[in-house]
Short mmCIF file of C-alpha atoms in Angstrom, two decimals:
data_model
loop_
_atom_site.label_atom_id
_atom_site.label_comp_id
_atom_site.label_asym_id
_atom_site.label_seq_id
_atom_site.Cartn_x
_atom_site.Cartn_y
_atom_site.Cartn_z
CA MET V 1 -28.08 134.14 113.53
CA LEU V 2 -30.63 136.37 112.01
CA LEU V 3 -32.58 138.40 114.10
CA ALA V 4 -35.33 140.56 113.25
CA GLU V 5 -36.13 144.32 114.40
CA LYS V 6 -39.32 144.77 116.33
CA ALA V 7 -40.64 147.53 114.23
CA THR V 8 -39.61 147.16 110.97
CA GLY V 9 -39.33 143.06 110.49
CA HIS V 10 -35.37 144.26 108.63
CA LEU V 11 -32.99 141.37 109.21
CA VAL V 12 -30.25 141.76 112.02
CA GLU V 13 -27.14 139.41 111.69
CA VAL V 14 -26.18 139.07 114.97
CA LEU V 15 -21.95 138.97 115.31
CA ASP V 16 -21.63 137.91 119.42
CA LEU V 17 -23.51 135.12 120.12
CA GLN V 18 -21.88 135.51 123.75
CA GLY V 19 -23.73 138.64 124.31
CA LEU V 20 -26.52 137.61 123.08
CA PHE V 21 -26.52 134.80 125.07
CA ASN V 22 -25.04 136.96 128.23
CA PRO V 23 -28.73 138.88 130.11
CA LEU V 24 -26.12 141.38 131.24
CA GLU V 25 -25.91 142.94 128.59
CA PRO V 26 -28.21 145.11 127.17
CA THR V 27 -27.36 145.39 123.42
CA VAL V 28 -25.47 142.84 121.00
CA ARG V 29 -23.44 143.90 118.00
CA GLY V 30 -24.75 143.44 114.84
CA CYS V 31 -25.05 144.51 110.68
CA LEU V 32 -28.55 145.06 109.52
CA HIS V 33 -29.18 142.88 106.68
CA PHE V 34 -31.46 145.91 104.36
CA GLY V 35 -30.53 147.10 100.86
CA GLU V 36 -28.14 145.87 98.29
CA GLU V 37 -24.99 146.54 100.46
CA ALA V 38 -22.90 145.29 103.63
CA GLN V 39 -24.42 147.19 106.29
CA ASP V 40 -21.49 148.13 108.82
CA PRO V 41 -22.05 146.71 112.29
CA GLU V 42 -23.35 148.77 115.14
CA PRO V 43 -25.45 147.59 118.87
CA PHE V 44 -28.74 146.97 118.51
CA ASP V 45 -30.70 147.30 121.57
CA LYS V 46 -31.86 142.99 122.63
CA SER V 47 -35.43 144.48 123.58
CA LYS V 48 -36.17 145.57 120.08
CA LEU V 49 -35.16 142.31 118.28
CA ALA V 50 -36.77 138.79 118.41
CA PHE V 51 -36.94 135.38 116.02
CA PRO V 52 -37.80 136.53 112.25
CA SER V 53 -41.25 134.03 112.92
CA GLY V 54 -42.28 137.07 115.58
CA GLU V 55 -41.19 135.28 118.80
CA ALA V 56 -39.42 137.10 121.02
CA LEU V 57 -36.27 136.17 122.97
CA PRO V 58 -35.87 133.35 125.66
CA ARG V 59 -35.97 135.43 128.68
CA CYS V 60 -32.55 133.97 130.18
CA TRP V 61 -31.31 136.32 127.18
CA THR V 62 -32.42 139.80 127.89
CA ASP V 63 -33.47 139.32 132.22
CA ALA V 64 -30.29 138.84 134.49
CA HIS V 65 -33.23 137.84 137.28
CA TYR V 66 -35.24 135.88 135.46
CA ARG V 67 -35.11 133.32 137.87
CA ASP V 68 -35.12 134.67 140.74
CA ARG V 69 -39.41 135.56 140.20
CA LEU V 70 -39.66 131.81 139.76
CA ARG V 71 -38.81 131.50 143.56
CA GLN V 72 -41.77 133.65 144.89
#
């Protein structure tokens, strides 16, 4: 899956989809798609990623307590 860095707009290929969907994981492993050569995998902070369209990631991927706010 490709996501974009909010600050730069550079694409990040997410290598660990389970980590992306897990709200208890603050980072996700991926490769930056920038330049001509493939970059080495590195951790990316999920709060600094968005979909390439600019849409934010679903809250259930980033906030382990997203359901708690619905009950109040």
